Short mmCIF file of C-alpha atoms and ligand atoms in Angstrom, two decimals:
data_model
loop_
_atom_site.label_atom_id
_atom_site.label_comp_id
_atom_site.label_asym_id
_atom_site.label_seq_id
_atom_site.Cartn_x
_atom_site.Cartn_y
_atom_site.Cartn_z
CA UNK A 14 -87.56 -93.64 51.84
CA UNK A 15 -85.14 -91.51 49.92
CA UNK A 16 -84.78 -87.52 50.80
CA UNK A 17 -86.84 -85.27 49.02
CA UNK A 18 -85.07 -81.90 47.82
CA UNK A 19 -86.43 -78.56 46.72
CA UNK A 20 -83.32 -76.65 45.00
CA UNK A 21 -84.26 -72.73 44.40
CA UNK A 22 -82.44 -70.96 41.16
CA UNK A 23 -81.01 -73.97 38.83
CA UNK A 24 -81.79 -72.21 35.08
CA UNK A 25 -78.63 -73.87 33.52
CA UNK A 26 -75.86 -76.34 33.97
CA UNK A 27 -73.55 -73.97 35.19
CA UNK A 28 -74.19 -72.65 38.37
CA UNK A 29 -74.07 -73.99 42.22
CA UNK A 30 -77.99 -75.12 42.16
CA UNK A 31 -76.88 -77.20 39.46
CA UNK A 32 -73.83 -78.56 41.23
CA UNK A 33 -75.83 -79.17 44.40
CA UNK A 34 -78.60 -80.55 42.30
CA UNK A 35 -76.23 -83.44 41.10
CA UNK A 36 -74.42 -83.92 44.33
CA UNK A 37 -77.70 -84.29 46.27
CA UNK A 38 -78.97 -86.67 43.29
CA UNK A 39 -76.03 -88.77 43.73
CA UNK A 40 -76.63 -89.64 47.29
CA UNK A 41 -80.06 -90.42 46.27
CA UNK A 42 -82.02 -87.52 46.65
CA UNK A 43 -85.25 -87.06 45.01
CA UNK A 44 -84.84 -83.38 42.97
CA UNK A 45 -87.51 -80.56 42.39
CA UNK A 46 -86.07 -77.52 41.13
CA UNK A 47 -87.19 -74.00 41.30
CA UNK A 48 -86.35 -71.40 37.92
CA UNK A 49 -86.93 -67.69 37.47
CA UNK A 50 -89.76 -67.43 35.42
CA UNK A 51 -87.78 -65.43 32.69
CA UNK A 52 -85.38 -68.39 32.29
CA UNK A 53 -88.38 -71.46 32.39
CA UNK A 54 -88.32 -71.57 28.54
CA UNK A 55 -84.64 -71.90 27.84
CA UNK A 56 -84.38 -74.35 30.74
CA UNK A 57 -86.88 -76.73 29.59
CA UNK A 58 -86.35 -76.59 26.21
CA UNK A 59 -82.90 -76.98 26.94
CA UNK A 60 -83.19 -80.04 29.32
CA UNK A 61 -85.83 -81.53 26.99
CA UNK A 62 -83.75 -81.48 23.91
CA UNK A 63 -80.61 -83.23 26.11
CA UNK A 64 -78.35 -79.83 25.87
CA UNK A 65 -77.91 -80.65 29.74
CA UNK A 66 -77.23 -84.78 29.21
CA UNK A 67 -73.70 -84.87 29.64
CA UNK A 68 -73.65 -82.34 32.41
CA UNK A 69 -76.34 -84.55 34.27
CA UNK A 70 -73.90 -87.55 34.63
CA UNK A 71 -73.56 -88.83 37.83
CA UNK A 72 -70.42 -90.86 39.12
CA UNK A 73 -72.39 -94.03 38.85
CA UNK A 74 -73.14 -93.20 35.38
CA UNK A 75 -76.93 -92.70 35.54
CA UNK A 76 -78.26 -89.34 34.65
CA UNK A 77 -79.97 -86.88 37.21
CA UNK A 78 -83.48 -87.58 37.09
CA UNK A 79 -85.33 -83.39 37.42
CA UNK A 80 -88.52 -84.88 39.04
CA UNK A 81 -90.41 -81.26 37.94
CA UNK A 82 -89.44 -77.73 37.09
CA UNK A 83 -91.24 -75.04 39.00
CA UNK A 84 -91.65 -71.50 37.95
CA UNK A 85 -90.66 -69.71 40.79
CA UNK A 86 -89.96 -66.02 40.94
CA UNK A 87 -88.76 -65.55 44.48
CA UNK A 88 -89.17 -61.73 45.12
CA UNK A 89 -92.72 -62.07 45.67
CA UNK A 90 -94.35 -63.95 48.37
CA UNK A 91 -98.17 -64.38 47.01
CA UNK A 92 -100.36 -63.04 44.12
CA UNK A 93 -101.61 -60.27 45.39
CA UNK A 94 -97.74 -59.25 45.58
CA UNK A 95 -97.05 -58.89 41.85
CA UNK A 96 -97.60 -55.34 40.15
CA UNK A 97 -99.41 -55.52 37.41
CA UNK A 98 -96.96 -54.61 34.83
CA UNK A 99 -95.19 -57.87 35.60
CA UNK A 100 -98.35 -59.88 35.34
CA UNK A 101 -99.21 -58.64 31.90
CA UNK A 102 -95.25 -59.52 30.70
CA UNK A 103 -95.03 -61.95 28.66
CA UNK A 104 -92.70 -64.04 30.08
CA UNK A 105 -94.84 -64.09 33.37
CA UNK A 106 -98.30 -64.61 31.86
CA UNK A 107 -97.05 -67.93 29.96
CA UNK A 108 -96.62 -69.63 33.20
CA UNK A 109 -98.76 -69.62 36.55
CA UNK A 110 -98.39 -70.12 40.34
CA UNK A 111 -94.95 -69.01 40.30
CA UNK A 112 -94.90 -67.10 44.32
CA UNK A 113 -93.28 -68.45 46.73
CA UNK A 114 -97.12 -69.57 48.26
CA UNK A 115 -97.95 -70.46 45.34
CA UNK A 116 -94.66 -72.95 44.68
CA UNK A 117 -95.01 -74.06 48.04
CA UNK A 118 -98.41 -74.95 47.64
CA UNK A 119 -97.70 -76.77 44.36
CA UNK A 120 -95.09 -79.41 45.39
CA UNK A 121 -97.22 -79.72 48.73
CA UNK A 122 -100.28 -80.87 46.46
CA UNK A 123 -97.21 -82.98 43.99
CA UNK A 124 -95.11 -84.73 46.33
CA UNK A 125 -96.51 -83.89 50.27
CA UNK A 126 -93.39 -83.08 51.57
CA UNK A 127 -89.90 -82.22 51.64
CA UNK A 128 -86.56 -82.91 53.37
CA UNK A 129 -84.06 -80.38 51.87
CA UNK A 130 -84.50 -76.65 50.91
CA UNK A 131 -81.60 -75.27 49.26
CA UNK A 132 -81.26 -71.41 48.18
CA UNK A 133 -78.92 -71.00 45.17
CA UNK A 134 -80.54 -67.34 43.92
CA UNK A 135 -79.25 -63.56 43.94
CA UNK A 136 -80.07 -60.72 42.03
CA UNK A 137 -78.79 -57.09 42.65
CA UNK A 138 -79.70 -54.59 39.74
CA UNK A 139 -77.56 -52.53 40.52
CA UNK A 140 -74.70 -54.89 41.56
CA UNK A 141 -71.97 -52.96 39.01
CA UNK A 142 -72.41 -49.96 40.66
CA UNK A 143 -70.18 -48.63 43.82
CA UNK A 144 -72.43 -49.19 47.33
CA UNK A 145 -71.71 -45.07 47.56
CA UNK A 146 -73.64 -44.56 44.23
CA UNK A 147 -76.31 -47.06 44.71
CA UNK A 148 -80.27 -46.11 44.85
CA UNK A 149 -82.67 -47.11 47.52
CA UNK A 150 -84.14 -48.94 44.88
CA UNK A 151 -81.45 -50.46 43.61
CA UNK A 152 -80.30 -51.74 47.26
CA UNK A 153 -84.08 -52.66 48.50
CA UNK A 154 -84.15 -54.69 45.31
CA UNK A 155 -80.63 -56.52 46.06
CA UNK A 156 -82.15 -57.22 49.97
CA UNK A 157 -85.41 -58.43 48.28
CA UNK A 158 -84.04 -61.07 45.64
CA UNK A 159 -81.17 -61.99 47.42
CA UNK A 160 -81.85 -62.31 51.33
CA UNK A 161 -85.45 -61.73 52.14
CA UNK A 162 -86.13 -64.64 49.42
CA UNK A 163 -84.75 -67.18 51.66
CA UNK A 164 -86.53 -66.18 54.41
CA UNK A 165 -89.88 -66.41 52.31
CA UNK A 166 -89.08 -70.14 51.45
CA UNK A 167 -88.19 -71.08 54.51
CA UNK A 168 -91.59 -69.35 56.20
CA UNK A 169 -93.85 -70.98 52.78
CA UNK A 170 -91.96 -74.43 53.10
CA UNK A 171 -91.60 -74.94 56.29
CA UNK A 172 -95.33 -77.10 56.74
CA UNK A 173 -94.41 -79.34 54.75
CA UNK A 174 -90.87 -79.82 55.18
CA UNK A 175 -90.13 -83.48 57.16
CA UNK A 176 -88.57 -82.65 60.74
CA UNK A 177 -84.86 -83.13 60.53
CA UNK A 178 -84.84 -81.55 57.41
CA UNK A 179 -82.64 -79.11 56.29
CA UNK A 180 -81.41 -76.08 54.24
CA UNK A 181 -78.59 -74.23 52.46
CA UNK A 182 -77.58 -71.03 50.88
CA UNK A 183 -75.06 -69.48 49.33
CA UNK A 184 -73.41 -66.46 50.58
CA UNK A 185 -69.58 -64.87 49.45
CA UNK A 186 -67.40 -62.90 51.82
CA UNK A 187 -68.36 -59.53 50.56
CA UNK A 188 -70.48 -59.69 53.15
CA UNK A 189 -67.22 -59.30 55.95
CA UNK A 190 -64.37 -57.79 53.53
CA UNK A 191 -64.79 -55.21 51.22
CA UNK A 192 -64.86 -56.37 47.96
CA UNK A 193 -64.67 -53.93 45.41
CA UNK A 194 -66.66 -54.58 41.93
CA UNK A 195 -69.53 -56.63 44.50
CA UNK A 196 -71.62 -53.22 44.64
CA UNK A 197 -75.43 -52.53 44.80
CA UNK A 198 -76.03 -53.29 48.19
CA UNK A 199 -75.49 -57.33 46.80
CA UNK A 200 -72.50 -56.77 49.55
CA UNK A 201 -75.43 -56.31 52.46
CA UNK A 202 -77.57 -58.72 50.92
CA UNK A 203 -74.86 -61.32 51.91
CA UNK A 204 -74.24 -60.03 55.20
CA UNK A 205 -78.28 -59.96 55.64
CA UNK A 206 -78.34 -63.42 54.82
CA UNK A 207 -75.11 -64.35 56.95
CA UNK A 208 -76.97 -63.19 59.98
CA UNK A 209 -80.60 -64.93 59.21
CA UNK A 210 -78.90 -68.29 58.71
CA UNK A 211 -78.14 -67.94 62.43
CA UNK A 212 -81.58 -66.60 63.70
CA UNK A 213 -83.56 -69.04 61.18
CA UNK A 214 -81.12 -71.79 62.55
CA UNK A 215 -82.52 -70.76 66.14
CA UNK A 216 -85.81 -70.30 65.35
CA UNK A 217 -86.69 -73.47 62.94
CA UNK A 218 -83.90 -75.99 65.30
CA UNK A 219 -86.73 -75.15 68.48
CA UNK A 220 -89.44 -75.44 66.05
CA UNK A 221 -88.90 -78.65 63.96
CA UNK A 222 -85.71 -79.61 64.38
CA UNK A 223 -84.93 -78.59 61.15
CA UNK A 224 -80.97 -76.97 60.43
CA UNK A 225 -80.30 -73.85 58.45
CA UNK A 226 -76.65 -73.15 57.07
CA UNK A 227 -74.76 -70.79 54.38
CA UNK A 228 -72.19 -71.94 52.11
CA UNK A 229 -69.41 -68.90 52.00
CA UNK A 230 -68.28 -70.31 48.23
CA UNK A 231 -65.48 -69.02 46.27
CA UNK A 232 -65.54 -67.63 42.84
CA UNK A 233 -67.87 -69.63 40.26
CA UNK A 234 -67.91 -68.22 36.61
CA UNK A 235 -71.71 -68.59 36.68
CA UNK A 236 -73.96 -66.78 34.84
CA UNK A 237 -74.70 -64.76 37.46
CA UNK A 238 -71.42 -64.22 38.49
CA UNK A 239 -70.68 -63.33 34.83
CA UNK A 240 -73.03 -60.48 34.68
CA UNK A 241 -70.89 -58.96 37.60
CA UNK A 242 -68.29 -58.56 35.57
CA UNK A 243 -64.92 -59.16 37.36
CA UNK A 244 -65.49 -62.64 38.01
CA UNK A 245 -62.38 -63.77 35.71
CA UNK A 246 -59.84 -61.39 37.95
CA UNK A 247 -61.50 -62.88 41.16
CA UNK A 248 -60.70 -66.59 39.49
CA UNK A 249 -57.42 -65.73 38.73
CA UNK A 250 -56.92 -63.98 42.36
CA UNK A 251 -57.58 -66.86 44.46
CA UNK A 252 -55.54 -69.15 42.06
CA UNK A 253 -52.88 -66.74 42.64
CA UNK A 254 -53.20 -66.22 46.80
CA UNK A 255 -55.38 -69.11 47.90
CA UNK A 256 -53.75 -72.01 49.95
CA UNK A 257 -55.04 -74.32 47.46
CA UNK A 258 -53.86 -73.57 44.05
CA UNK A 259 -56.38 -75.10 42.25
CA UNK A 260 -59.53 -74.35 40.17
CA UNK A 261 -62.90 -74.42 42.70
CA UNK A 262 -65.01 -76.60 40.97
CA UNK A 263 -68.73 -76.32 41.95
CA UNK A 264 -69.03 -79.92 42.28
CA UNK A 265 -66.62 -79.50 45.79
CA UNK A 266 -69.55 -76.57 46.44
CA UNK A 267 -72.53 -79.06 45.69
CA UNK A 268 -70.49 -81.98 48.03
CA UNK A 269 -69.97 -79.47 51.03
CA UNK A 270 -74.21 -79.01 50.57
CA UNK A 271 -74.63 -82.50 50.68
CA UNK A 272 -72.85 -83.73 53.44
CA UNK A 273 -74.49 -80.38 55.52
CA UNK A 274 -77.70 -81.56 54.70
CA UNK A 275 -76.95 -84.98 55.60
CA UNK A 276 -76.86 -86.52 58.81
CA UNK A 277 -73.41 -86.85 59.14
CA UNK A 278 -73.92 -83.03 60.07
CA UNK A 279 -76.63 -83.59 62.60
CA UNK A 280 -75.19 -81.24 64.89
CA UNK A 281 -74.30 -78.67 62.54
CA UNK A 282 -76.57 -75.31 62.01
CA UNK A 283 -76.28 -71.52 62.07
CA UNK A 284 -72.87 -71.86 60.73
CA UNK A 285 -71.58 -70.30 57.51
CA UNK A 286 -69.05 -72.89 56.02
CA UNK A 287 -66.17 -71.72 53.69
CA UNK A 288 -65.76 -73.60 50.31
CA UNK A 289 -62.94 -71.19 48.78
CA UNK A 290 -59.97 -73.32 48.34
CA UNK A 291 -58.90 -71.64 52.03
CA UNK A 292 -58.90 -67.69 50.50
CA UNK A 293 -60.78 -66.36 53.55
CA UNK A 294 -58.06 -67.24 56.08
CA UNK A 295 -55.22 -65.57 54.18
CA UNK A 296 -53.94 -62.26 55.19
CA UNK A 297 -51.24 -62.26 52.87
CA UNK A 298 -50.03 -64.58 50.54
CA UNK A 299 -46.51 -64.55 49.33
P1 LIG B 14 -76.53 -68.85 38.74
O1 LIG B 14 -76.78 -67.89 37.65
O2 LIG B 14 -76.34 -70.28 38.38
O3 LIG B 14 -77.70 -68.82 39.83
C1 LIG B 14 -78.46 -67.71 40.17
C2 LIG B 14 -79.90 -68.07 39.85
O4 LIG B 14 -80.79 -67.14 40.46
C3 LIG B 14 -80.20 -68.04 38.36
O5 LIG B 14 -80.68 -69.32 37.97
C4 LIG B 14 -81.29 -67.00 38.24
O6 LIG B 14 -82.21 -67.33 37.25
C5 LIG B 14 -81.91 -67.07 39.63
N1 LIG B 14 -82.71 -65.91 40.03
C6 LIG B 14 -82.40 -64.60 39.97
N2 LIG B 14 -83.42 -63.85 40.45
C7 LIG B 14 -84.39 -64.73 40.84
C8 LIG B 14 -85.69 -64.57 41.41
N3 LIG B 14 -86.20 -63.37 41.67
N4 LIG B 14 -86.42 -65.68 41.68
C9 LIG B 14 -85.93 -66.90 41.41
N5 LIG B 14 -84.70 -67.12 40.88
C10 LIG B 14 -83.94 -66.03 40.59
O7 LIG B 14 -75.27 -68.28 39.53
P2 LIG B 14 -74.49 -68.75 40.84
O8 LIG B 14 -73.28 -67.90 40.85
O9 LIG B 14 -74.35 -70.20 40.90
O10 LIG B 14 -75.42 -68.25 42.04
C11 LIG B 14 -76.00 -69.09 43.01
C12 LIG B 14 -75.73 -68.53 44.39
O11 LIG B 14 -74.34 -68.64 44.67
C13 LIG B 14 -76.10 -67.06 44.55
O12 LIG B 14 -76.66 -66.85 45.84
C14 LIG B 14 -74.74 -66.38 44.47
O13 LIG B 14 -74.72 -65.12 45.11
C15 LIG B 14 -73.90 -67.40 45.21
N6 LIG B 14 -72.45 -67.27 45.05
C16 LIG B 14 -71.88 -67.25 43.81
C17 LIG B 14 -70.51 -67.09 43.68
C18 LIG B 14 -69.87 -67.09 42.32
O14 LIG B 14 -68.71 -66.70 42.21
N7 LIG B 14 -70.56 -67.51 41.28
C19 LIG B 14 -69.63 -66.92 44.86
C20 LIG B 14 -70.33 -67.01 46.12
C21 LIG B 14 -71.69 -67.15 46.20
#
């Protein structure tokens, strides 16, 4: 039987969760994708109307089957969890069953079981703004969407994920080096994450055998990354001091996922893995 994949925050062709998406696909995984509920819309409309068809071309020339598209907003772990103000949106109230439980719950009932978990989400409201002038709000938010989400999937999915399984995150080395511009606490959210991969990686290895790693990836000009606002001078950086002088494609971020998840990295977990063209381990580039 092929592997079964669950890939958290794919809303366009653009972004990592994409790129793992298709690399995962290629080897032969079977894809379910999780999207914010604001984005669900544009996503499938866009995917339905073939915006996406020459972006889901895999080297063999097929194109990357989306088994199903789950609403999924991942800063709240059940119902009950949702203020009411967010229930009555719009945007919310169009779809249903969108928790974490709830998600979990739903491709349990669809498909039984899973194989692969992959976390490709962050949000930091406040990510523009300086950590000195950020709000408790601001930085509680930043912790929520971007580091206590992955430990809510791995909790919700963990029942039904296949022992042996595995999963992945993404993670960028603001979280060990100041990087100014990557405010709003989004610079703890990374560290936060940094250090769960290696206490989920204890925790879920004696439970199920299952792995847990981070991807440390370079600069992407996702949407997300976009928003930030510098991500064009952080390009242009590592092309200018990286050991590899080359453009970081994500595809080279979505093979990296797929060999961790594979078993030709059977003994790998806890570790954070660098996919930066080598930028972390200069000091200083001439
Ligand atoms: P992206 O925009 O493709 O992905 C972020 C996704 O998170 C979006 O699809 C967005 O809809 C989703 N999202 C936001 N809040 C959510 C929530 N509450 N629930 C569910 N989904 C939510 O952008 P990108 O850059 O590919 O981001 C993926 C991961 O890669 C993130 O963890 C990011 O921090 C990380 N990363 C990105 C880098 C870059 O330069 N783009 C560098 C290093 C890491």
């Amino acid at each position: 039987r092929g592997k079964r994949a669950f890939i958290a925050g794919v809303a366009d062709d653009n972004g990592y969760g994409w790129a793992i998406s298709k690399a995962l696909a290629a080897a032969g995984a079977e894809i379910l994708v999780g999207t914010w509920v604001p984005a669900l819309n544009i996503f499938e409309t866009s995917l339905r109307r073939g915006k996406f068809d020459q972006s889901r071309r895999l080297p063999n020339g097929s194109l990357m089957e989306i088994a199903k598209v789950y609403p999924l907003d991942a800063v709240y772990d059940s119902l009950e969890d949702v203020p009411a103000d967010v229930r009555a949106n719009k945007r919310y109230s169009g779809s249903s069953n969108w928790t974490v439980k709830e998600v979990a719950e739903s491709v349990k009932n669809d498909f039984g079981s899973i194989d692969i978990l992959v976390h490709s989400l962050a949000n930091g409201p406040e990510v523009t703004k300086p950590l000195l002038e950020t709000s408790r709000n601001g930085y509680l938010a930043a912790i929520s969407a971007s580091s206590y989400s992955f430990i809510s999937l791995v909790q919700h999915f963990l029942p039904i994920m296949n022992p042996g399984g595995a999963t992945i995150s993404l993670t960028y080395i603001a979280s060990e080096k100041s990087i100014p511009g990557y405010g709003g606490g989004m610079s703890s959210a990374k560290a936060a994450l940094e250090s769960d991969t290696r206490v989920l990686a204890f925790e879920v290895g004696r439970k199920k055998k299952i792995r847990v790693n981070a991807i440390s990836a370079g600069p992407l000009g996702s949407r997300a990354a976009k928003a930030i606002g510098f991500i064009e001078k952080m390009i242009e950086y590592s092309h200018a001091n990286a050991p590899l002088q080359k453009e970081l494609l994500a595809d080279e971020v979505g093979n990296t996922a797929a060999f961790l998840v594979s078993p030709l990295a059977s003994a790998v977990t806890g570790s954070v893995i660098y996919v930066d063209n080598g930028l972390n381990t200069v000091g200083l580039a001439t």
